[in-house]
Coordinates of C-alpha atoms and ligand atoms in Angstrom, one line a residue:
X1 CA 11.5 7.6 1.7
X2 CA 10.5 4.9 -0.7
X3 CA 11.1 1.3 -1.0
X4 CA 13.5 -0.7 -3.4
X5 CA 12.5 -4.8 -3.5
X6 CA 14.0 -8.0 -5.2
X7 CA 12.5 -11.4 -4.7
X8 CA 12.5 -15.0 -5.5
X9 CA 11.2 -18.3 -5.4
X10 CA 12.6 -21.4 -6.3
X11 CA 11.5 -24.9 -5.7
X12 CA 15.0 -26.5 -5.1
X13 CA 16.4 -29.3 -5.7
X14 CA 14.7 -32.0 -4.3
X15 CA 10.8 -31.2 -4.3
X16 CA 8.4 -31.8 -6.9
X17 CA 6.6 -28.9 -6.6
X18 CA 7.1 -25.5 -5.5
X19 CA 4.8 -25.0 -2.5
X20 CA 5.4 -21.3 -1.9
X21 CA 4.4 -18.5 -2.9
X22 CA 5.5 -14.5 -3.0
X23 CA 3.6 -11.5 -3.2
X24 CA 5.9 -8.3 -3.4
X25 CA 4.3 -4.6 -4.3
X26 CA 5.0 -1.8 -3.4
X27 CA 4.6 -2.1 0.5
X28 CA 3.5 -4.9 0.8
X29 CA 5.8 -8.5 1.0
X30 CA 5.1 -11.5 2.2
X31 CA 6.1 -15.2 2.0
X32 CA 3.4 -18.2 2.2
X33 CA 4.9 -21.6 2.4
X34 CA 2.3 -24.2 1.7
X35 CA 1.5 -27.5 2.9
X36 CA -0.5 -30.8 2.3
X37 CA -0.8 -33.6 -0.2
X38 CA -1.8 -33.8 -3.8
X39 CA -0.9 -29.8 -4.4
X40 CA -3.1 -28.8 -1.7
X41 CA -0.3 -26.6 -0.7
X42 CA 0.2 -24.7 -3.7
X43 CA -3.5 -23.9 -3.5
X44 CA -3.2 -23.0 0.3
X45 CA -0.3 -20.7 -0.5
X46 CA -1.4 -18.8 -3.4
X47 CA -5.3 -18.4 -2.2
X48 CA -3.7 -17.1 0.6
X49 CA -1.5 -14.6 -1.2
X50 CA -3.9 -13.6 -3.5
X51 CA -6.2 -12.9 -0.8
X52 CA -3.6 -10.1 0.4
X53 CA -3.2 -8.8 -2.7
X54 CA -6.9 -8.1 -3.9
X55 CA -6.8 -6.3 -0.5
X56 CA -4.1 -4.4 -1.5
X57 CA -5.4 -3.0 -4.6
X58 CA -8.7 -2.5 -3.6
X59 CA -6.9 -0.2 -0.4
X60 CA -5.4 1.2 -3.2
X61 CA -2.1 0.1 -1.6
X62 CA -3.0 1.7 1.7
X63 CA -3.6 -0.6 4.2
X64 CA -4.0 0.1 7.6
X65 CA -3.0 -2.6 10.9
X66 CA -6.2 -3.2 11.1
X67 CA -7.1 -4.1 7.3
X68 CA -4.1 -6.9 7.0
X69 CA -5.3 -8.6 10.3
X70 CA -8.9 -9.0 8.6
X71 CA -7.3 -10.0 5.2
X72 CA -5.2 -12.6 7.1
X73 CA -8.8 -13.6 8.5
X74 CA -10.3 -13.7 5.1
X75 CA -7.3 -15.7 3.8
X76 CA -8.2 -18.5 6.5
X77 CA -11.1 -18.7 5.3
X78 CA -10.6 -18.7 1.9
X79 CA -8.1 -21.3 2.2
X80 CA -10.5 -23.5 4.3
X81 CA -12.8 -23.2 1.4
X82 CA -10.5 -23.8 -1.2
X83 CA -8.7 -27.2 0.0
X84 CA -11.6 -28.1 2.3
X85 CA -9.4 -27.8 5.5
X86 CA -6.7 -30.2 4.2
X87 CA -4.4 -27.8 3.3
X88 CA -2.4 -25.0 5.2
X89 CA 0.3 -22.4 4.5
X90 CA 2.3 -20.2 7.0
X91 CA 2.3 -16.2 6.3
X92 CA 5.2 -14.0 7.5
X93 CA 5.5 -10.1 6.1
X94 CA 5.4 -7.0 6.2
X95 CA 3.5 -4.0 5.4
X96 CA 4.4 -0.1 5.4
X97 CA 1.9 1.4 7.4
X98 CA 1.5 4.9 8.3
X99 CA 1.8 5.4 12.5
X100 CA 1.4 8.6 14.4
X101 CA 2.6 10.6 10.8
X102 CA 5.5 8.1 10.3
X103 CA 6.0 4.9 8.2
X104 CA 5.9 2.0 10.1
X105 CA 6.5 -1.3 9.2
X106 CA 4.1 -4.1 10.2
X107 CA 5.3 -7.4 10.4
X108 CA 3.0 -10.4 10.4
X109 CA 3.5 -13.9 11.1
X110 CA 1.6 -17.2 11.1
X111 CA 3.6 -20.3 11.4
X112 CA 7.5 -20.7 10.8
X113 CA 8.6 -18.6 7.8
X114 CA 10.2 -15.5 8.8
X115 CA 10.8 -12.0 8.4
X116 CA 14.3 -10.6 9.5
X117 CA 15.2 -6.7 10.0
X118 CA 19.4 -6.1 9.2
X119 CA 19.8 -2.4 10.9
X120 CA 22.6 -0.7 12.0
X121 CA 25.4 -3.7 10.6
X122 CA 22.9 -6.1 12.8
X123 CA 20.6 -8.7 11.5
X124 CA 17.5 -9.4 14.2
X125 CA 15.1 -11.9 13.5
X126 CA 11.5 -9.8 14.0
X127 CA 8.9 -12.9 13.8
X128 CA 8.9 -15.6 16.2
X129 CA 8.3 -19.1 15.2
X130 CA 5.1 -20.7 15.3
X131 CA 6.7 -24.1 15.8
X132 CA 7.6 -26.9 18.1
X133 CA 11.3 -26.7 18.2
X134 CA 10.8 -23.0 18.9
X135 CA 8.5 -24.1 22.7
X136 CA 11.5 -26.0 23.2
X137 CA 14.0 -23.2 22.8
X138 CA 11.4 -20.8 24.8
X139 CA 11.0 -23.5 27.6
X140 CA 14.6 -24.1 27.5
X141 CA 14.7 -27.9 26.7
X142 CA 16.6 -27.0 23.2
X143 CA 19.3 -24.5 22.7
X144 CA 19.1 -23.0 18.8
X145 CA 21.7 -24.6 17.3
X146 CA 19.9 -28.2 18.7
X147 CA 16.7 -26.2 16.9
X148 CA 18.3 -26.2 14.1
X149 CA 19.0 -30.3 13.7
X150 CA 15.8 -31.3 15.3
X151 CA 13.9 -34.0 13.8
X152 CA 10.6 -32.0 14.7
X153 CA 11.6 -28.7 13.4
X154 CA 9.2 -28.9 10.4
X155 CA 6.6 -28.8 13.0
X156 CA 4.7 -25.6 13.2
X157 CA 1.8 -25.0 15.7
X158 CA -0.2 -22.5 13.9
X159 CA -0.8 -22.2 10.1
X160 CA -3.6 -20.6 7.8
X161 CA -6.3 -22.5 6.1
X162 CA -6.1 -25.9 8.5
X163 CA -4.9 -26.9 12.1
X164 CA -6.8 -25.2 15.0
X165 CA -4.7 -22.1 15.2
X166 CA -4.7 -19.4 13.2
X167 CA -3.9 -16.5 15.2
X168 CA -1.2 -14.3 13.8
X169 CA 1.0 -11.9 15.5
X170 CA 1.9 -8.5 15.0
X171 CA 5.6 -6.1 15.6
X172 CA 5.2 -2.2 14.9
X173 CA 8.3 -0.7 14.6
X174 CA 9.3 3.0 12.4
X175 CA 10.9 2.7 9.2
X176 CA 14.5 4.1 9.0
X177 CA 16.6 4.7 5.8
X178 CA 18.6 1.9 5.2
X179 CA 16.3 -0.9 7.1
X180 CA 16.6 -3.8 4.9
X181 CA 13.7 -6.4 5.7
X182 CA 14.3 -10.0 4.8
X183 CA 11.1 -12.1 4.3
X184 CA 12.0 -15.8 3.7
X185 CA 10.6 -19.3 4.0
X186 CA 12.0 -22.3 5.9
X187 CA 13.7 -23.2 2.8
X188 CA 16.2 -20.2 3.4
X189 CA 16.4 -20.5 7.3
X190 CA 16.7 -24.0 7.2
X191 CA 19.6 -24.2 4.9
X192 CA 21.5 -21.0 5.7
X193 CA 22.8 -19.7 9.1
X194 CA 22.1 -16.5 10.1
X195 CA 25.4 -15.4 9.9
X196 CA 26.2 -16.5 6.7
X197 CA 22.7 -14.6 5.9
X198 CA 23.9 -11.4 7.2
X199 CA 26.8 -11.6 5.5
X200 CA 25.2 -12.5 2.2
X201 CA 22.6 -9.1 2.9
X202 CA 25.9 -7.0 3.7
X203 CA 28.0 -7.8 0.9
X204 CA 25.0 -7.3 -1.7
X205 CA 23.8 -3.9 -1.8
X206 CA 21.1 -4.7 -4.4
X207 CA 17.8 -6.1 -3.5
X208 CA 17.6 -8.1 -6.0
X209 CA 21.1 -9.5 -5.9
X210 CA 21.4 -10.2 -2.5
X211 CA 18.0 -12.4 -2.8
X212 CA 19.6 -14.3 -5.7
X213 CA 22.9 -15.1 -3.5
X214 CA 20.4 -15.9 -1.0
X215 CA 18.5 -18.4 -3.1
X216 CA 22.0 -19.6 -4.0
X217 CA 23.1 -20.1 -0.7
X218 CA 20.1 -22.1 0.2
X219 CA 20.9 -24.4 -2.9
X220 CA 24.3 -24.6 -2.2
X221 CA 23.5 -26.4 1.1
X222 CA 21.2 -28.5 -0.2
X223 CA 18.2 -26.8 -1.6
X224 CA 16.0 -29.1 0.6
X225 CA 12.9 -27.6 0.6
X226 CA 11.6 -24.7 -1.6
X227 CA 13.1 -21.6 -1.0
X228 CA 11.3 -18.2 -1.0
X229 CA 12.9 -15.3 -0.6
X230 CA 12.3 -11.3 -0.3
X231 CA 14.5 -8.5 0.4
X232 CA 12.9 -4.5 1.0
X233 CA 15.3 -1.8 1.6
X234 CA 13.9 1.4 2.6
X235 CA 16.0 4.5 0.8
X236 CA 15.7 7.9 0.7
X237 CA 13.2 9.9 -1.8
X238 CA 10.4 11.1 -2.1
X239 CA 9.3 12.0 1.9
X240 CA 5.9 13.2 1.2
X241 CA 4.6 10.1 -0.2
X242 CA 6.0 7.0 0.9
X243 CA 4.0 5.2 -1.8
X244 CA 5.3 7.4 -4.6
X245 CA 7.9 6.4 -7.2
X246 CA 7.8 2.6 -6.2
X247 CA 6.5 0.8 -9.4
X248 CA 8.2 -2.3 -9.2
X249 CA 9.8 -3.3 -12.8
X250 CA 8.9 -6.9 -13.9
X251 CA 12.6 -8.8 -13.8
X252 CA 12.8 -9.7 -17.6
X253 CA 12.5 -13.5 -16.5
X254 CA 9.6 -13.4 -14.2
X255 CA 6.8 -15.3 -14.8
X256 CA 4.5 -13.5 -12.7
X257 CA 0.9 -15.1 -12.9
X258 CA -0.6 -11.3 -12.2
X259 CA 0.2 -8.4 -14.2
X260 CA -1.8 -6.0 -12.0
X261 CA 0.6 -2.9 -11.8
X262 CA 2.1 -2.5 -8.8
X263 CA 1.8 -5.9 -7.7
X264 CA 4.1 -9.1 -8.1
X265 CA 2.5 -12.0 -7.7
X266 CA 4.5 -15.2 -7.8
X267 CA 2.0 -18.3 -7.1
X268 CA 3.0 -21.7 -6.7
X269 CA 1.5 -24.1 -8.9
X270 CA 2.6 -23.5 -12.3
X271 CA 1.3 -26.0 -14.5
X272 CA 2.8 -28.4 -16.0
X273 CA 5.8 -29.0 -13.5
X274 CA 7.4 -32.4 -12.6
X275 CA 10.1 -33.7 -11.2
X276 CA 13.5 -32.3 -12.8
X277 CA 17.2 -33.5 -12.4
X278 CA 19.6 -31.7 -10.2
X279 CA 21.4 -29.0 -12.6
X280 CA 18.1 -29.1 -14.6
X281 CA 15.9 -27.1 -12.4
X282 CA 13.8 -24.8 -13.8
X283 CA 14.8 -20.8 -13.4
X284 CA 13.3 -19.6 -10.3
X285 CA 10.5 -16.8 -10.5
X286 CA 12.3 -14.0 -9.6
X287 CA 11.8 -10.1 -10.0
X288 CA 12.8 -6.7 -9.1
X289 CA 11.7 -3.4 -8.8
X290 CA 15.6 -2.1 -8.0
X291 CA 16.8 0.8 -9.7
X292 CA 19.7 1.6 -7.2
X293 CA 19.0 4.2 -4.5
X294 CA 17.8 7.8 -4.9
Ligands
MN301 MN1 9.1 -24.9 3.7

């Protein structure tokens, strides 16, 4: 088994800034979605992704469950330091971890960004919401289309770096061939339904491409918020070593601020940005390690 990516971030159309960022190796993804004045979220964000992937490398890209709970720990903290506890940034991922002999993947999740898991022709959302509009669905006062629309749905109960709660939550489940894991900030979930996401991940059987439809979609709609997508499919090869053969390829118009092999590392807070007309956004970071499946 071994694992194809593509990912993207884009700041859309009506931010300044780009508060996201992406970290995509070989397996590990995750999504951080920044927030907080003055570019204190793009700080928040890309501590906090950076954070996972110094942890990464020095695992030598083997973490265990246990290691990405204390990196999430160490990214709190980090953040706190960084943006003296006026910042925050959700976290959602996933890492391929090895369980009882078997790749597993582990999903983690602060806050409201998600990760999705499209199996069998069905896409499931795996992380649950660390949000207000979510207690309301749970407690039944909303339904999720009235989620959806609700004035407080940018509200999320539990972030990194600030806020009282930074408790993340963890799903185990095994790794089957043709799993495709969708990673994505509000800025995707917001904008597109999941529907018209599943559709998008079933008519696009390249990483890469289906995260650029994604990011399109999102646009489409109203590109809102910045949008942050990744996409993982697990493929047959190499079942000795699920870490072999996965170099991800730079996309040729990446801009990665890393060039550590094996890790793509797409920070917010690029210098230099400002506010840009609609139709003269500036090309998304985006980047792919897919070369088709074995
Ligand atoms: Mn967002």
């Amino acid at each position: 088994m071994r694992f194809v990516h593509g990912f993207a971030t884009d700041r859309g159309l009506r931010r300044e800034l780009n508060e996201d960022s992406v970290l995509a190796a070989e397996t590990l993804f995750a999504v951080a979605d920044g927030m907080g004045g003055h570019e204190a979220g793009e700080v928040a964000s890309r501590v906090c992704v950076e954070t996972l992937a110094a942890g990464y490398r020095a695992a030598d890209g083997r973490l265990e469950p246990e290691d990405i709970h204390q990196l999430m720990g160490q990214a709190d903290r980090a953040i706190r330091e960084a943006a003296c506890e006026r910042a925050g940034t959700t976290l959602a991922g996933a890492a391929v971890v090895e369980h009882e002999g078997a790749p597993h993947w582990l999903v983690f999740n602060v806050g409201d960004s998600r990760t999705y898991r499209y199996s069998h022709a069905r896409l499931a959302q795996v992380s649950v919401d660390h949000s207000e509009v979510q207690m309301l669905v749970d407690s039944g006062e909303i339904s999720l289309e009235q989620a959806i629309v609700h004035p407080r749905r940018n509200v999320i109960t539990r972030a990194l770096g600030a806020g009282d709660d930074p408790r993340p939550e963890f799903w185990m489940m095994p790794v089957e061939i043709g799993d495709r894991l969708l990673i994505c900030s509000d800025g995707l979930s917001g904008e597109v339904r999941d529907a018209d996401i599943q559709s998008i991940l079933e008519r696009f059987p390249s990483a890469q491409d289906a995260v650029d439809e994604l990011v399109q979609a999102a646009l489409r709609n109203g590109g809102r918020d910045n949008v942050s997508v990744v996409v993982v499919d697990a493929v047959a090869g190499h079942p000795d070593d699920p870490l072999a053969d996965t170099r991800p390829r730079r996309h040729p118009e990446a801009d990665s601020t890393t060039t550590e092999p094996g890790v793509g590392l797409f920070g917010a807070g690029r210098p230099g940005r400002g506010p840009t007309e609609r139709g003269a956004r500036q090309s998304p970071h985006r980047g792919s390690d897919d070369r088709g499946t074995a």
